[in-house]
């Protein structure tokens, strides 16, 4: 079978959209990854004819973006529609490669009930692959979380995306007539930690929506103190979205936040040890300086942060999810080589 391009009535739970990278991993879409990157997580997205009812200004699926839902790109690439049966069958044929499956939810009235159906089937028919849910605090409840944990789903993601309440309100809530609420997201985070326990809940945050490095890093520290971790992205504009003209953050900003996140999430330092200048830019790792240097030299802090495989290595490495393939790699989907590390070292100190 080939992916469906006319998806007018192909809806969840029987049908899903699949990331282009995951479609390549499953042999559905042709192509090869720049520098032989590979993806080991099958990223799926729920799909409905009406699309997503939210209106986040940076998102390709936003309600006010022109075009049909099935024609909208997400993270700048098309997501072909595929049946759940085919996802399971193709993943079963590639169990040596597929190390995780992630279901991304959208804001739709049928989403909560359909997500349960999809997740149960994934677990029953693909029990070898751990499953993540990128959840939707606006529509999901504590009972949904408990249902997921009982399946069992082992990781939960929450895409808060914005580092401060004003930025959240501006891009996701009242300023864009969106349904999401900052307070609900953080209450849901607390509920998820209660249900899933520590080290199983990841918060997605996007660097470059207008926050300072200090705001972002202090939030990452609070998430870690609560028992969660952070999956970091560099803002990368989506054509056709309202933030299409918004620039990417300077690469130095992203590198510093990446290194700080790694130190915090690996429990090698706390945000309180770091020093910031009057503009909120990270200027010192303080007492953690030597640990920061050692960590940076490995290159690992600059790799994609995401849900792990059964051995703890990142399975969800989202190749080029926050940059174009080429010289300006933001989240490395593979181990940076010596040339990459030389460039990263310059970027850490040379760009504002
Ligand atoms: S890191 Fe990847 S697998 Fe984990 S919730 Fe986010 S998108 Fe899903």
Short mmCIF file of C-alpha atoms and ligand atoms in Angstrom, two decimals:
data_model
loop_
_atom_site.label_atom_id
_atom_site.label_comp_id
_atom_site.label_asym_id
_atom_site.label_seq_id
_atom_site.Cartn_x
_atom_site.Cartn_y
_atom_site.Cartn_z
CA UNK A 1 0.00 0.00 0.00
CA UNK A 2 1.02 3.57 -0.51
CA UNK A 3 0.18 6.57 1.71
CA UNK A 4 -3.15 8.15 0.92
CA UNK A 5 -3.00 11.62 -0.52
CA UNK A 6 -6.78 12.16 -0.69
CA UNK A 7 -7.65 11.96 3.01
CA UNK A 8 -11.04 13.65 3.04
CA UNK A 9 -12.77 10.87 4.97
CA UNK A 10 -9.79 9.02 6.36
CA UNK A 11 -10.00 9.87 10.03
CA UNK A 12 -8.74 8.65 13.37
CA UNK A 13 -8.88 6.19 14.98
CA UNK A 14 -8.57 4.03 11.84
CA UNK A 15 -6.25 6.50 10.13
CA UNK A 16 -3.36 8.66 11.25
CA UNK A 17 -0.85 11.01 9.78
CA UNK A 18 2.79 9.95 9.91
CA UNK A 19 5.86 12.18 9.86
CA UNK A 20 7.81 12.12 6.63
CA UNK A 21 10.86 10.88 8.54
CA UNK A 22 8.86 8.04 10.09
CA UNK A 23 7.36 7.24 6.68
CA UNK A 24 10.92 6.91 5.37
CA UNK A 25 11.85 4.68 8.32
CA UNK A 26 8.89 2.40 7.54
CA UNK A 27 9.70 2.28 3.83
CA UNK A 28 6.53 4.17 2.85
CA UNK A 29 8.19 7.33 1.51
CA UNK A 30 11.35 7.33 -0.60
CA UNK A 31 14.39 9.35 0.39
CA UNK A 32 17.49 9.34 2.52
CA UNK A 33 18.56 11.35 5.53
CA UNK A 34 21.32 13.97 5.33
CA UNK A 35 24.55 12.59 6.85
CA UNK A 36 22.94 9.17 7.26
CA UNK A 37 20.82 10.21 10.20
CA UNK A 38 18.13 7.70 11.07
CA UNK A 39 14.90 7.90 13.04
CA UNK A 40 13.94 5.17 15.50
CA UNK A 41 10.62 6.59 16.72
CA UNK A 42 7.44 6.38 14.65
CA UNK A 43 5.78 9.76 15.12
CA UNK A 44 2.03 9.64 14.46
CA UNK A 45 -0.53 12.43 14.46
CA UNK A 46 -4.30 12.06 14.85
CA UNK A 47 -6.30 13.25 11.88
CA UNK A 48 -9.85 14.60 11.33
CA UNK A 49 -11.50 16.32 8.41
CA UNK A 50 -12.18 19.38 10.58
CA UNK A 51 -8.52 19.62 11.61
CA UNK A 52 -7.25 21.08 14.85
CA UNK A 53 -9.46 23.57 16.69
CA UNK A 54 -6.51 25.35 18.30
CA UNK A 55 -4.75 28.29 16.75
CA UNK A 56 -1.14 28.34 17.93
CA UNK A 57 0.61 30.99 15.90
CA UNK A 58 3.78 29.01 15.14
CA UNK A 59 2.07 25.74 14.21
CA UNK A 60 1.42 24.49 10.69
CA UNK A 61 -1.92 23.03 11.81
CA UNK A 62 -3.31 26.31 13.18
CA UNK A 63 -7.02 26.83 12.57
CA UNK A 64 -6.59 30.10 10.70
CA UNK A 65 -3.98 28.85 8.27
CA UNK A 66 -5.42 28.64 4.79
CA UNK A 67 -5.95 25.28 3.14
CA UNK A 68 -7.46 21.94 4.03
CA UNK A 69 -6.24 20.08 7.07
CA UNK A 70 -4.85 17.19 5.05
CA UNK A 71 -2.90 19.64 2.90
CA UNK A 72 -1.23 21.37 5.84
CA UNK A 73 2.39 20.70 6.61
CA UNK A 74 3.48 20.19 10.21
CA UNK A 75 7.04 20.95 11.26
CA UNK A 76 7.53 22.05 7.64
CA UNK A 77 7.00 18.66 6.00
CA UNK A 78 3.93 16.81 4.72
CA UNK A 79 2.51 14.11 6.98
CA UNK A 80 0.96 11.43 4.73
CA UNK A 81 -2.20 9.69 5.91
CA UNK A 82 -1.82 5.99 6.68
CA UNK A 83 -4.02 3.36 8.27
CA UNK A 84 -3.27 2.19 11.79
CA UNK A 85 -3.19 -1.37 10.40
CA UNK A 86 -0.38 -0.43 8.04
CA UNK A 87 1.62 1.36 10.76
CA UNK A 88 1.47 -1.76 12.88
CA UNK A 89 2.24 -4.18 10.05
CA UNK A 90 5.21 -2.20 8.76
CA UNK A 91 6.58 -1.59 12.25
CA UNK A 92 6.38 -5.30 12.99
CA UNK A 93 8.56 -5.92 9.93
CA UNK A 94 11.16 -3.46 11.25
CA UNK A 95 11.41 -4.16 14.97
CA UNK A 96 15.20 -3.92 14.83
CA UNK A 97 14.82 -0.25 13.85
CA UNK A 98 11.56 0.86 15.49
CA UNK A 99 12.37 1.56 19.15
CA UNK A 100 9.38 3.69 20.09
CA UNK A 101 6.02 4.90 18.79
CA UNK A 102 4.59 8.32 19.68
CA UNK A 103 0.98 9.39 19.22
CA UNK A 104 0.50 13.16 18.95
CA UNK A 105 -2.98 14.37 19.82
CA UNK A 106 -4.76 17.41 18.40
CA UNK A 107 -7.59 19.58 19.66
CA UNK A 108 -10.73 17.83 18.41
CA UNK A 109 -13.88 16.68 20.26
CA UNK A 110 -13.34 13.00 19.40
CA UNK A 111 -9.65 12.98 20.20
CA UNK A 112 -9.77 11.67 23.78
CA UNK A 113 -11.91 8.61 23.02
CA UNK A 114 -10.08 7.82 19.78
CA UNK A 115 -6.64 8.13 21.39
CA UNK A 116 -7.58 5.39 23.82
CA UNK A 117 -8.56 3.08 20.93
CA UNK A 118 -5.33 3.74 19.04
CA UNK A 119 -3.08 3.33 22.06
CA UNK A 120 -4.69 0.07 23.13
CA UNK A 121 -4.29 -1.36 19.64
CA UNK A 122 -0.68 -0.22 19.37
CA UNK A 123 0.14 -1.90 22.64
CA UNK A 124 -1.76 -5.11 21.87
CA UNK A 125 -0.37 -5.55 18.36
CA UNK A 126 3.07 -3.98 18.78
CA UNK A 127 3.99 -4.80 22.38
CA UNK A 128 7.73 -4.70 21.64
CA UNK A 129 7.73 -0.92 21.10
CA UNK A 130 7.39 1.44 24.06
CA UNK A 131 4.72 4.05 23.45
CA UNK A 132 4.65 7.80 24.15
CA UNK A 133 1.68 10.15 24.01
CA UNK A 134 2.21 13.80 23.14
CA UNK A 135 -0.83 14.86 25.10
CA UNK A 136 -3.34 17.70 25.02
CA UNK A 137 -4.02 19.13 28.50
CA UNK A 138 -6.94 21.18 27.19
CA UNK A 139 -9.06 18.11 26.41
CA UNK A 140 -7.56 15.27 28.44
CA UNK A 141 -8.29 14.46 32.07
CA UNK A 142 -6.61 12.70 34.93
CA UNK A 143 -8.77 9.66 34.06
CA UNK A 144 -7.21 9.63 30.60
CA UNK A 145 -3.76 9.68 32.18
CA UNK A 146 -4.66 6.77 34.43
CA UNK A 147 -6.05 4.86 31.44
CA UNK A 148 -2.80 5.43 29.53
CA UNK A 149 -0.64 4.31 32.41
CA UNK A 150 -2.72 1.16 32.75
CA UNK A 151 -2.17 0.11 29.11
CA UNK A 152 0.80 0.71 29.86
CA UNK A 153 2.05 3.82 28.11
CA UNK A 154 5.50 4.52 29.54
CA UNK A 155 6.12 8.20 28.64
CA UNK A 156 3.99 11.28 28.40
CA UNK A 157 4.91 14.47 26.56
CA UNK A 158 3.31 17.86 27.12
CA UNK A 159 3.99 20.53 24.49
CA UNK A 160 3.96 23.68 26.61
CA UNK A 161 6.29 25.21 23.99
CA UNK A 162 6.35 28.75 25.47
CA UNK A 163 8.65 29.51 28.40
CA UNK A 164 6.53 32.25 30.01
CA UNK A 165 2.86 32.91 30.55
CA UNK A 166 2.77 36.12 28.44
CA UNK A 167 4.40 34.30 25.51
CA UNK A 168 1.99 31.39 25.94
CA UNK A 169 -1.00 33.76 26.02
CA UNK A 170 0.29 35.62 23.00
CA UNK A 171 0.89 32.60 20.79
CA UNK A 172 -1.49 29.93 22.08
CA UNK A 173 -4.25 31.42 24.20
CA UNK A 174 -6.20 34.62 24.44
CA UNK A 175 -4.24 36.74 21.93
CA UNK A 176 -4.98 34.20 19.17
CA UNK A 177 -8.44 33.16 20.41
CA UNK A 178 -6.95 29.77 21.24
CA UNK A 179 -8.44 27.31 23.73
CA UNK A 180 -5.28 26.50 25.70
CA UNK A 181 -4.59 27.84 29.19
CA UNK A 182 -1.19 28.17 30.86
CA UNK A 183 -2.56 27.20 34.30
CA UNK A 184 -4.24 24.06 32.90
CA UNK A 185 -1.00 22.92 31.26
CA UNK A 186 0.94 23.10 34.53
CA UNK A 187 -1.86 21.50 36.55
CA UNK A 188 -1.88 18.69 33.98
CA UNK A 189 1.91 18.36 34.40
CA UNK A 190 1.39 17.85 38.16
CA UNK A 191 -1.32 15.26 37.49
CA UNK A 192 0.90 13.48 34.96
CA UNK A 193 3.75 13.30 37.48
CA UNK A 194 1.38 11.85 40.07
CA UNK A 195 0.14 9.20 37.64
CA UNK A 196 3.35 8.38 35.73
CA UNK A 197 5.93 9.08 38.43
CA UNK A 198 9.26 10.90 38.06
CA UNK A 199 11.36 10.77 34.88
CA UNK A 200 8.45 9.76 32.67
CA UNK A 201 6.99 13.14 31.78
CA UNK A 202 8.70 15.39 29.22
CA UNK A 203 7.84 19.02 28.58
CA UNK A 204 8.39 20.30 25.04
CA UNK A 205 9.81 23.83 24.98
CA UNK A 206 10.70 25.96 21.94
CA UNK A 207 13.67 28.33 22.19
CA UNK A 208 13.21 31.59 20.33
CA UNK A 209 9.61 32.67 20.88
CA UNK A 210 10.74 35.82 22.69
CA UNK A 211 11.94 34.52 26.04
CA UNK A 212 15.36 35.21 27.55
CA UNK A 213 17.89 32.45 28.17
CA UNK A 214 17.39 33.00 31.90
CA UNK A 215 13.60 32.53 31.66
CA UNK A 216 14.01 29.34 29.66
CA UNK A 217 16.75 27.84 31.82
CA UNK A 218 15.03 28.64 35.11
CA UNK A 219 11.86 26.96 33.80
CA UNK A 220 13.88 23.89 32.79
CA UNK A 221 15.24 23.85 36.34
CA UNK A 222 11.74 23.98 37.87
CA UNK A 223 10.57 21.16 35.59
CA UNK A 224 13.51 19.03 36.70
CA UNK A 225 12.93 19.79 40.38
CA UNK A 226 9.33 18.63 39.99
CA UNK A 227 10.46 15.30 38.48
CA UNK A 228 10.08 16.00 34.75
CA UNK A 229 12.54 16.66 31.97
CA UNK A 230 12.66 18.96 28.96
CA UNK A 231 12.58 18.12 25.25
CA UNK A 232 14.05 21.16 23.56
CA UNK A 233 13.44 22.62 20.12
CA UNK A 234 14.89 25.62 18.29
CA UNK A 235 12.13 27.74 16.75
CA UNK A 236 12.08 27.21 12.98
CA UNK A 237 9.39 29.11 11.09
CA UNK A 238 6.61 27.20 9.34
CA UNK A 239 5.65 28.66 5.94
CA UNK A 240 2.03 29.81 5.96
CA UNK A 241 1.83 30.14 9.76
CA UNK A 242 1.46 33.54 11.39
CA UNK A 243 5.02 33.26 12.70
CA UNK A 244 6.46 32.53 9.26
CA UNK A 245 8.37 35.86 9.24
CA UNK A 246 9.70 35.37 12.79
CA UNK A 247 13.48 34.68 12.78
CA UNK A 248 15.17 31.62 14.25
CA UNK A 249 16.93 32.34 17.55
CA UNK A 250 20.67 33.02 17.30
CA UNK A 251 22.46 29.69 17.31
CA UNK A 252 24.53 30.73 20.34
CA UNK A 253 21.35 31.20 22.37
CA UNK A 254 20.21 27.72 21.44
CA UNK A 255 23.59 26.12 22.18
CA UNK A 256 23.76 27.67 25.67
CA UNK A 257 20.23 26.55 26.51
CA UNK A 258 21.00 23.07 25.15
CA UNK A 259 24.04 22.76 27.39
CA UNK A 260 22.18 24.10 30.42
CA UNK A 261 19.29 21.71 29.79
CA UNK A 262 21.63 18.75 29.59
CA UNK A 263 23.37 19.65 32.87
CA UNK A 264 20.04 20.13 34.63
CA UNK A 265 18.25 17.05 33.25
CA UNK A 266 21.27 14.80 33.86
CA UNK A 267 21.39 16.13 37.44
CA UNK A 268 24.89 17.51 36.89
CA UNK A 269 23.94 21.06 37.92
CA UNK A 270 21.01 23.20 38.97
CA UNK A 271 19.88 26.43 37.36
CA UNK A 272 20.70 28.29 40.59
CA UNK A 273 24.41 27.75 39.92
CA UNK A 274 24.33 29.65 36.64
CA UNK A 275 24.85 33.41 36.14
CA UNK A 276 23.03 35.66 33.66
CA UNK A 277 23.70 39.21 32.49
CA UNK A 278 21.23 42.10 32.51
CA UNK A 279 19.66 40.89 29.24
CA UNK A 280 19.11 37.41 30.66
CA UNK A 281 21.92 35.84 28.63
CA UNK A 282 23.77 32.95 30.25
CA UNK A 283 27.31 34.14 31.00
CA UNK A 284 28.62 31.50 33.42
CA UNK A 285 27.90 27.98 34.59
CA UNK A 286 29.38 29.01 37.94
CA UNK A 287 30.48 26.09 40.12
CA UNK A 288 29.34 23.75 37.33
CA UNK A 289 31.81 25.27 34.85
CA UNK A 290 34.11 22.26 34.66
CA UNK A 291 31.17 19.87 34.34
CA UNK A 292 29.81 22.05 31.55
CA UNK A 293 33.13 21.92 29.68
CA UNK A 294 33.36 18.16 30.05
CA UNK A 295 29.77 17.66 28.90
CA UNK A 296 30.18 19.99 25.92
CA UNK A 297 33.27 18.08 24.79
CA UNK A 298 31.18 14.90 24.39
CA UNK A 299 28.74 16.60 21.99
CA UNK A 300 25.81 14.83 23.63
CA UNK A 301 24.16 18.00 25.03
CA UNK A 302 23.65 19.22 21.47
CA UNK A 303 21.83 16.13 20.29
CA UNK A 304 18.02 15.93 20.12
CA UNK A 305 16.38 15.55 23.52
CA UNK A 306 13.41 13.20 23.50
CA UNK A 307 11.94 9.94 24.72
CA UNK A 308 14.39 7.06 25.05
CA UNK A 309 14.61 3.48 23.82
CA UNK A 310 14.79 0.57 26.26
CA UNK A 311 18.51 1.28 26.86
CA UNK A 312 18.06 4.95 27.70
CA UNK A 313 19.39 6.33 24.39
CA UNK A 314 17.16 8.90 22.69
CA UNK A 315 14.85 7.06 20.27
CA UNK A 316 12.88 10.14 19.22
CA UNK A 317 15.70 12.04 17.55
CA UNK A 318 13.46 13.82 14.98
CA UNK A 319 16.07 14.34 12.20
CA UNK A 320 16.06 17.99 11.10
CA UNK A 321 12.85 18.74 12.95
CA UNK A 322 14.10 22.18 13.95
CA UNK A 323 16.47 23.06 11.11
CA UNK A 324 17.07 22.35 7.47
CA UNK A 325 19.54 19.62 6.53
CA UNK A 326 22.86 21.46 6.03
CA UNK A 327 25.48 23.34 7.99
CA UNK A 328 23.15 25.01 10.53
CA UNK A 329 22.09 21.93 12.50
CA UNK A 330 20.29 22.90 15.70
CA UNK A 331 19.41 19.56 17.38
CA UNK A 332 21.85 16.91 16.16
CA UNK A 333 20.08 13.64 15.27
CA UNK A 334 23.45 11.87 15.50
CA UNK A 335 26.64 12.25 17.50
CA UNK A 336 28.40 15.48 16.45
CA UNK A 337 31.81 14.81 14.88
CA UNK A 338 35.05 16.73 15.50
CA UNK A 339 34.20 19.42 12.92
CA UNK A 340 30.75 19.85 14.46
CA UNK A 341 32.27 20.17 17.93
CA UNK A 342 34.73 22.81 16.79
CA UNK A 343 31.83 24.84 15.36
CA UNK A 344 29.67 24.30 18.46
CA UNK A 345 32.47 25.60 20.70
CA UNK A 346 32.62 28.81 18.67
CA UNK A 347 28.83 29.11 18.70
CA UNK A 348 28.63 28.76 22.49
CA UNK A 349 30.63 31.94 22.99
CA UNK A 350 30.63 33.85 19.72
CA UNK A 351 26.97 34.64 19.02
CA UNK A 352 24.60 36.61 21.14
S1 LIG B 1 10.01 13.42 22.62
FE1 LIG B 1 9.22 12.42 20.79
S2 LIG B 1 8.37 10.49 21.53
FE2 LIG B 1 8.57 11.82 23.31
S3 LIG B 1 6.57 12.89 23.49
FE3 LIG B 1 7.93 14.21 22.28
S4 LIG B 1 7.49 13.69 20.14
FE4 LIG B 1 6.70 12.00 21.42
#
